[in-house]
Amino acid sequence: MHDDLVDTTSSTAIVEAGWQTVRADGRVRPALLAAAYAEPRLRQLFPWTGMGELHFSRCTEYRHTWDIPYIQPAAGGGYWVSGPLRTESVGPADTPQQAIAMVVERLPLGCGPAFVGTPEELATHEAAEHQPQTTES
């Protein structure tokens, strides 16, 4: 690769492009995006939005992972942290920083950086990493 070309295949480049897309789409409050991006553990995950909610994925491709809590706007200007599943609720947060802290407290072990691929490819990769190593005689 030439030095003047941008690497669009690395996890870092893909995740950064995701953050730029989320900022540009205008669905999430700017203060929440700034707080999430300022948190290194979340900045390395792939962000995505839905219904004004800010989600974080452990992989870069659609369908994203659903194993990290997400943040949605609450009436009156605060936030509500839910998830990771839609049927699960973490609780209210008055500030973006409180909401971010609630998500970070609940990150899966070994979370990040985002895996380049789909959730299925991530699961296969993780399963292979956890296979016992055998030596042949």
mmCIF file with all atom_site columns, C-alpha atoms in Angstrom:
data_model
loop_
_atom_site.group_PDB
_atom_site.id
_atom_site.type_symbol
_atom_site.label_atom_id
_atom_site.label_alt_id
_atom_site.label_comp_id
_atom_site.label_asym_id
_atom_site.label_entity_id
_atom_site.label_seq_id
_atom_site.pdbx_PDB_ins_code
_atom_site.Cartn_x
_atom_site.Cartn_y
_atom_site.Cartn_z
_atom_site.occupancy
_atom_site.B_iso_or_equiv
_atom_site.pdbx_formal_charge
_atom_site.auth_seq_id
_atom_site.auth_comp_id
_atom_site.auth_asym_id
_atom_site.auth_atom_id
_atom_site.pdbx_PDB_model_num
ATOM 1   C CA . MET A 1 1   ? 0.000   0.000   0.000  1.00 0.00 ? 1   MET A CA 1
ATOM 2   C CA . HIS A 1 2   ? 1.262   3.503   -0.828 1.00 0.00 ? 2   HIS A CA 1
ATOM 3   C CA . ASP A 1 3   ? 1.716   5.954   2.036  1.00 0.00 ? 3   ASP A CA 1
ATOM 4   C CA . ASP A 1 4   ? -0.706  8.405   0.442  1.00 0.00 ? 4   ASP A CA 1
ATOM 5   C CA . LEU A 1 5   ? -3.577  5.892   0.380  1.00 0.00 ? 5   LEU A CA 1
ATOM 6   C CA . VAL A 1 6   ? -5.984  5.536   3.289  1.00 0.00 ? 6   VAL A CA 1
ATOM 7   C CA . ASP A 1 7   ? -6.412  2.048   4.722  1.00 0.00 ? 7   ASP A CA 1
ATOM 8   C CA . THR A 1 8   ? -10.146 1.344   4.669  1.00 0.00 ? 8   THR A CA 1
ATOM 9   C CA . THR A 1 9   ? -9.853  -2.305  5.702  1.00 0.00 ? 9   THR A CA 1
ATOM 10  C CA . SER A 1 10  ? -8.468  -2.013  9.236  1.00 0.00 ? 10  SER A CA 1
ATOM 11  C CA . SER A 1 11  ? -10.738 -2.137  12.242 1.00 0.00 ? 11  SER A CA 1
ATOM 12  C CA . THR A 1 12  ? -9.597  1.338   13.290 1.00 0.00 ? 12  THR A CA 1
ATOM 13  C CA . ALA A 1 13  ? -10.394 2.887   9.897  1.00 0.00 ? 13  ALA A CA 1
ATOM 14  C CA . ILE A 1 14  ? -13.797 1.180   9.639  1.00 0.00 ? 14  ILE A CA 1
ATOM 15  C CA . VAL A 1 15  ? -14.774 2.129   13.191 1.00 0.00 ? 15  VAL A CA 1
ATOM 16  C CA . GLU A 1 16  ? -13.692 5.737   12.655 1.00 0.00 ? 16  GLU A CA 1
ATOM 17  C CA . ALA A 1 17  ? -15.797 5.883   9.490  1.00 0.00 ? 17  ALA A CA 1
ATOM 18  C CA . GLY A 1 18  ? -18.718 4.554   11.560 1.00 0.00 ? 18  GLY A CA 1
ATOM 19  C CA . TRP A 1 19  ? -18.288 7.370   14.083 1.00 0.00 ? 19  TRP A CA 1
ATOM 20  C CA . GLN A 1 20  ? -18.232 9.909   11.247 1.00 0.00 ? 20  GLN A CA 1
ATOM 21  C CA . THR A 1 21  ? -21.440 8.436   9.822  1.00 0.00 ? 21  THR A CA 1
ATOM 22  C CA . VAL A 1 22  ? -23.183 8.528   13.206 1.00 0.00 ? 22  VAL A CA 1
ATOM 23  C CA . ARG A 1 23  ? -22.172 12.175  13.697 1.00 0.00 ? 23  ARG A CA 1
ATOM 24  C CA . ALA A 1 24  ? -23.415 13.095  10.236 1.00 0.00 ? 24  ALA A CA 1
ATOM 25  C CA . ASP A 1 25  ? -26.792 11.361  10.466 1.00 0.00 ? 25  ASP A CA 1
ATOM 26  C CA . GLY A 1 26  ? -27.998 13.672  13.263 1.00 0.00 ? 26  GLY A CA 1
ATOM 27  C CA . ARG A 1 27  ? -30.062 11.017  15.074 1.00 0.00 ? 27  ARG A CA 1
ATOM 28  C CA . VAL A 1 28  ? -28.127 11.169  18.356 1.00 0.00 ? 28  VAL A CA 1
ATOM 29  C CA . ARG A 1 29  ? -27.579 14.190  20.583 1.00 0.00 ? 29  ARG A CA 1
ATOM 30  C CA . PRO A 1 30  ? -24.141 15.720  19.925 1.00 0.00 ? 30  PRO A CA 1
ATOM 31  C CA . ALA A 1 31  ? -23.262 15.833  23.646 1.00 0.00 ? 31  ALA A CA 1
ATOM 32  C CA . LEU A 1 32  ? -23.852 12.081  23.921 1.00 0.00 ? 32  LEU A CA 1
ATOM 33  C CA . LEU A 1 33  ? -21.749 11.361  20.841 1.00 0.00 ? 33  LEU A CA 1
ATOM 34  C CA . ALA A 1 34  ? -18.909 13.512  22.188 1.00 0.00 ? 34  ALA A CA 1
ATOM 35  C CA . ALA A 1 35  ? -18.986 11.734  25.561 1.00 0.00 ? 35  ALA A CA 1
ATOM 36  C CA . ALA A 1 36  ? -19.084 8.285   23.950 1.00 0.00 ? 36  ALA A CA 1
ATOM 37  C CA . TYR A 1 37  ? -16.230 9.092   21.580 1.00 0.00 ? 37  TYR A CA 1
ATOM 38  C CA . ALA A 1 38  ? -14.161 10.462  24.467 1.00 0.00 ? 38  ALA A CA 1
ATOM 39  C CA . GLU A 1 39  ? -14.342 7.060   26.205 1.00 0.00 ? 39  GLU A CA 1
ATOM 40  C CA . PRO A 1 40  ? -11.530 4.903   24.724 1.00 0.00 ? 40  PRO A CA 1
ATOM 41  C CA . ARG A 1 41  ? -13.335 1.601   25.381 1.00 0.00 ? 41  ARG A CA 1
ATOM 42  C CA . LEU A 1 42  ? -16.370 2.768   23.401 1.00 0.00 ? 42  LEU A CA 1
ATOM 43  C CA . ARG A 1 43  ? -14.417 4.615   20.713 1.00 0.00 ? 43  ARG A CA 1
ATOM 44  C CA . GLN A 1 44  ? -12.914 1.273   19.584 1.00 0.00 ? 44  GLN A CA 1
ATOM 45  C CA . LEU A 1 45  ? -16.377 -0.263  19.077 1.00 0.00 ? 45  LEU A CA 1
ATOM 46  C CA . PHE A 1 46  ? -18.525 0.201   15.974 1.00 0.00 ? 46  PHE A CA 1
ATOM 47  C CA . PRO A 1 47  ? -21.287 2.760   16.652 1.00 0.00 ? 47  PRO A CA 1
ATOM 48  C CA . TRP A 1 48  ? -24.704 2.635   15.035 1.00 0.00 ? 48  TRP A CA 1
ATOM 49  C CA . THR A 1 49  ? -28.006 4.383   15.548 1.00 0.00 ? 49  THR A CA 1
ATOM 50  C CA . GLY A 1 50  ? -31.644 3.477   15.524 1.00 0.00 ? 50  GLY A CA 1
ATOM 51  C CA . MET A 1 51  ? -34.642 5.510   16.668 1.00 0.00 ? 51  MET A CA 1
ATOM 52  C CA . GLY A 1 52  ? -32.372 8.134   18.245 1.00 0.00 ? 52  GLY A CA 1
ATOM 53  C CA . GLU A 1 53  ? -30.509 5.453   20.190 1.00 0.00 ? 53  GLU A CA 1
ATOM 54  C CA . LEU A 1 54  ? -26.745 5.044   20.289 1.00 0.00 ? 54  LEU A CA 1
ATOM 55  C CA . HIS A 1 55  ? -25.634 1.424   19.988 1.00 0.00 ? 55  HIS A CA 1
ATOM 56  C CA . PHE A 1 56  ? -22.177 -0.162  20.126 1.00 0.00 ? 56  PHE A CA 1
ATOM 57  C CA . SER A 1 57  ? -21.162 -3.308  18.269 1.00 0.00 ? 57  SER A CA 1
ATOM 58  C CA . ARG A 1 58  ? -18.226 -5.653  18.742 1.00 0.00 ? 58  ARG A CA 1
ATOM 59  C CA . CYS A 1 59  ? -18.152 -6.191  14.951 1.00 0.00 ? 59  CYS A CA 1
ATOM 60  C CA . THR A 1 60  ? -18.144 -3.821  11.997 1.00 0.00 ? 60  THR A CA 1
ATOM 61  C CA . GLU A 1 61  ? -20.697 -5.437  9.705  1.00 0.00 ? 61  GLU A CA 1
ATOM 62  C CA . TYR A 1 62  ? -24.484 -5.685  9.732  1.00 0.00 ? 62  TYR A CA 1
ATOM 63  C CA . ARG A 1 63  ? -26.250 -7.319  11.661 1.00 0.00 ? 63  ARG A CA 1
ATOM 64  C CA . HIS A 1 64  ? -24.394 -5.829  14.568 1.00 0.00 ? 64  HIS A CA 1
ATOM 65  C CA . THR A 1 65  ? -23.888 -7.507  17.934 1.00 0.00 ? 65  THR A CA 1
ATOM 66  C CA . TRP A 1 66  ? -26.525 -7.027  20.642 1.00 0.00 ? 66  TRP A CA 1
ATOM 67  C CA . ASP A 1 67  ? -24.416 -7.742  23.722 1.00 0.00 ? 67  ASP A CA 1
ATOM 68  C CA . ILE A 1 68  ? -23.691 -4.177  24.844 1.00 0.00 ? 68  ILE A CA 1
ATOM 69  C CA . PRO A 1 69  ? -26.186 -1.800  26.496 1.00 0.00 ? 69  PRO A CA 1
ATOM 70  C CA . TYR A 1 70  ? -27.370 1.142   24.416 1.00 0.00 ? 70  TYR A CA 1
ATOM 71  C CA . ILE A 1 71  ? -28.427 4.696   25.208 1.00 0.00 ? 71  ILE A CA 1
ATOM 72  C CA . GLN A 1 72  ? -31.653 6.379   24.213 1.00 0.00 ? 72  GLN A CA 1
ATOM 73  C CA . PRO A 1 73  ? -32.919 9.911   24.794 1.00 0.00 ? 73  PRO A CA 1
ATOM 74  C CA . ALA A 1 74  ? -35.331 10.345  27.687 1.00 0.00 ? 74  ALA A CA 1
ATOM 75  C CA . ALA A 1 75  ? -38.106 12.886  27.926 1.00 0.00 ? 75  ALA A CA 1
ATOM 76  C CA . GLY A 1 76  ? -36.909 16.061  29.594 1.00 0.00 ? 76  GLY A CA 1
ATOM 77  C CA . GLY A 1 77  ? -33.352 15.897  28.278 1.00 0.00 ? 77  GLY A CA 1
ATOM 78  C CA . GLY A 1 78  ? -31.834 12.985  30.163 1.00 0.00 ? 78  GLY A CA 1
ATOM 79  C CA . TYR A 1 79  ? -31.006 9.513   28.937 1.00 0.00 ? 79  TYR A CA 1
ATOM 80  C CA . TRP A 1 80  ? -32.134 5.966   29.463 1.00 0.00 ? 80  TRP A CA 1
ATOM 81  C CA . VAL A 1 81  ? -29.698 3.058   29.287 1.00 0.00 ? 81  VAL A CA 1
ATOM 82  C CA . SER A 1 82  ? -31.192 -0.227  28.143 1.00 0.00 ? 82  SER A CA 1
ATOM 83  C CA . GLY A 1 83  ? -30.076 -3.591  27.019 1.00 0.00 ? 83  GLY A CA 1
ATOM 84  C CA . PRO A 1 84  ? -28.250 -5.269  25.816 1.00 0.00 ? 84  PRO A CA 1
ATOM 85  C CA . LEU A 1 85  ? -31.602 -6.753  24.719 1.00 0.00 ? 85  LEU A CA 1
ATOM 86  C CA . ARG A 1 86  ? -34.640 -4.542  24.101 1.00 0.00 ? 86  ARG A CA 1
ATOM 87  C CA . THR A 1 87  ? -36.429 -6.260  26.998 1.00 0.00 ? 87  THR A CA 1
ATOM 88  C CA . GLU A 1 88  ? -33.691 -5.274  29.479 1.00 0.00 ? 88  GLU A CA 1
ATOM 89  C CA . SER A 1 89  ? -33.367 -1.954  31.267 1.00 0.00 ? 89  SER A CA 1
ATOM 90  C CA . VAL A 1 90  ? -30.355 -0.548  33.114 1.00 0.00 ? 90  VAL A CA 1
ATOM 91  C CA . GLY A 1 91  ? -31.823 2.776   34.208 1.00 0.00 ? 91  GLY A CA 1
ATOM 92  C CA . PRO A 1 92  ? -31.933 6.557   33.866 1.00 0.00 ? 92  PRO A CA 1
ATOM 93  C CA . ALA A 1 93  ? -28.965 8.898   33.542 1.00 0.00 ? 93  ALA A CA 1
ATOM 94  C CA . ASP A 1 94  ? -29.064 12.672  33.901 1.00 0.00 ? 94  ASP A CA 1
ATOM 95  C CA . THR A 1 95  ? -25.947 13.375  31.850 1.00 0.00 ? 95  THR A CA 1
ATOM 96  C CA . PRO A 1 96  ? -24.189 11.821  28.866 1.00 0.00 ? 96  PRO A CA 1
ATOM 97  C CA . GLN A 1 97  ? -21.228 10.970  31.108 1.00 0.00 ? 97  GLN A CA 1
ATOM 98  C CA . GLN A 1 98  ? -23.456 9.026   33.516 1.00 0.00 ? 98  GLN A CA 1
ATOM 99  C CA . ALA A 1 99  ? -25.008 7.110   30.632 1.00 0.00 ? 99  ALA A CA 1
ATOM 100 C CA . ILE A 1 100 ? -21.578 6.295   29.187 1.00 0.00 ? 100 ILE A CA 1
ATOM 101 C CA . ALA A 1 101 ? -20.346 5.077   32.590 1.00 0.00 ? 101 ALA A CA 1
ATOM 102 C CA . MET A 1 102 ? -23.364 2.772   32.865 1.00 0.00 ? 102 MET A CA 1
ATOM 103 C CA . VAL A 1 103 ? -22.560 1.223   29.485 1.00 0.00 ? 103 VAL A CA 1
ATOM 104 C CA . VAL A 1 104 ? -18.831 0.859   30.230 1.00 0.00 ? 104 VAL A CA 1
ATOM 105 C CA . GLU A 1 105 ? -19.597 -0.920  33.536 1.00 0.00 ? 105 GLU A CA 1
ATOM 106 C CA . ARG A 1 106 ? -21.497 -3.547  31.559 1.00 0.00 ? 106 ARG A CA 1
ATOM 107 C CA . LEU A 1 107 ? -19.121 -4.183  28.658 1.00 0.00 ? 107 LEU A CA 1
ATOM 108 C CA . PRO A 1 108 ? -18.444 -7.868  27.992 1.00 0.00 ? 108 PRO A CA 1
ATOM 109 C CA . LEU A 1 109 ? -15.034 -9.138  29.093 1.00 0.00 ? 109 LEU A CA 1
ATOM 110 C CA . GLY A 1 110 ? -12.354 -8.606  26.479 1.00 0.00 ? 110 GLY A CA 1
ATOM 111 C CA . CYS A 1 111 ? -14.583 -6.223  24.536 1.00 0.00 ? 111 CYS A CA 1
ATOM 112 C CA . GLY A 1 112 ? -12.864 -4.437  21.648 1.00 0.00 ? 112 GLY A CA 1
ATOM 113 C CA . PRO A 1 113 ? -11.459 -3.463  19.365 1.00 0.00 ? 113 PRO A CA 1
ATOM 114 C CA . ALA A 1 114 ? -14.270 -4.137  16.909 1.00 0.00 ? 114 ALA A CA 1
ATOM 115 C CA . PHE A 1 115 ? -13.857 -7.249  14.781 1.00 0.00 ? 115 PHE A CA 1
ATOM 116 C CA . VAL A 1 116 ? -13.908 -6.664  11.021 1.00 0.00 ? 116 VAL A CA 1
ATOM 117 C CA . GLY A 1 117 ? -16.818 -8.798  9.891  1.00 0.00 ? 117 GLY A CA 1
ATOM 118 C CA . THR A 1 118 ? -20.279 -10.007 10.842 1.00 0.00 ? 118 THR A CA 1
ATOM 119 C CA . PRO A 1 119 ? -21.507 -11.319 14.207 1.00 0.00 ? 119 PRO A CA 1
ATOM 120 C CA . GLU A 1 120 ? -21.359 -14.844 12.799 1.00 0.00 ? 120 GLU A CA 1
ATOM 121 C CA . GLU A 1 121 ? -17.735 -14.395 11.703 1.00 0.00 ? 121 GLU A CA 1
ATOM 122 C CA . LEU A 1 122 ? -16.924 -12.928 15.124 1.00 0.00 ? 122 LEU A CA 1
ATOM 123 C CA . ALA A 1 123 ? -18.497 -15.959 16.845 1.00 0.00 ? 123 ALA A CA 1
ATOM 124 C CA . THR A 1 124 ? -16.466 -18.325 14.649 1.00 0.00 ? 124 THR A CA 1
ATOM 125 C CA . HIS A 1 125 ? -13.289 -16.358 15.382 1.00 0.00 ? 125 HIS A CA 1
ATOM 126 C CA . GLU A 1 126 ? -13.940 -16.383 19.134 1.00 0.00 ? 126 GLU A CA 1
ATOM 127 C CA . ALA A 1 127 ? -14.733 -20.110 19.113 1.00 0.00 ? 127 ALA A CA 1
ATOM 128 C CA . ALA A 1 128 ? -11.465 -20.832 17.285 1.00 0.00 ? 128 ALA A CA 1
ATOM 129 C CA . GLU A 1 129 ? -9.523  -18.742 19.811 1.00 0.00 ? 129 GLU A CA 1
ATOM 130 C CA . HIS A 1 130 ? -10.970 -20.780 22.663 1.00 0.00 ? 130 HIS A CA 1
ATOM 131 C CA . GLN A 1 131 ? -10.208 -24.194 21.124 1.00 0.00 ? 131 GLN A CA 1
ATOM 132 C CA . PRO A 1 132 ? -7.634  -26.137 23.132 1.00 0.00 ? 132 PRO A CA 1
ATOM 133 C CA . GLN A 1 133 ? -4.318  -26.227 21.329 1.00 0.00 ? 133 GLN A CA 1
ATOM 134 C CA . THR A 1 134 ? -3.124  -29.732 20.487 1.00 0.00 ? 134 THR A CA 1
ATOM 135 C CA . THR A 1 135 ? 0.324   -30.799 19.488 1.00 0.00 ? 135 THR A CA 1
ATOM 136 C CA . GLU A 1 136 ? 0.950   -33.571 17.025 1.00 0.00 ? 136 GLU A CA 1
ATOM 137 C CA . SER A 1 137 ? 3.602   -36.191 17.713 1.00 0.00 ? 137 SER A CA 1
#
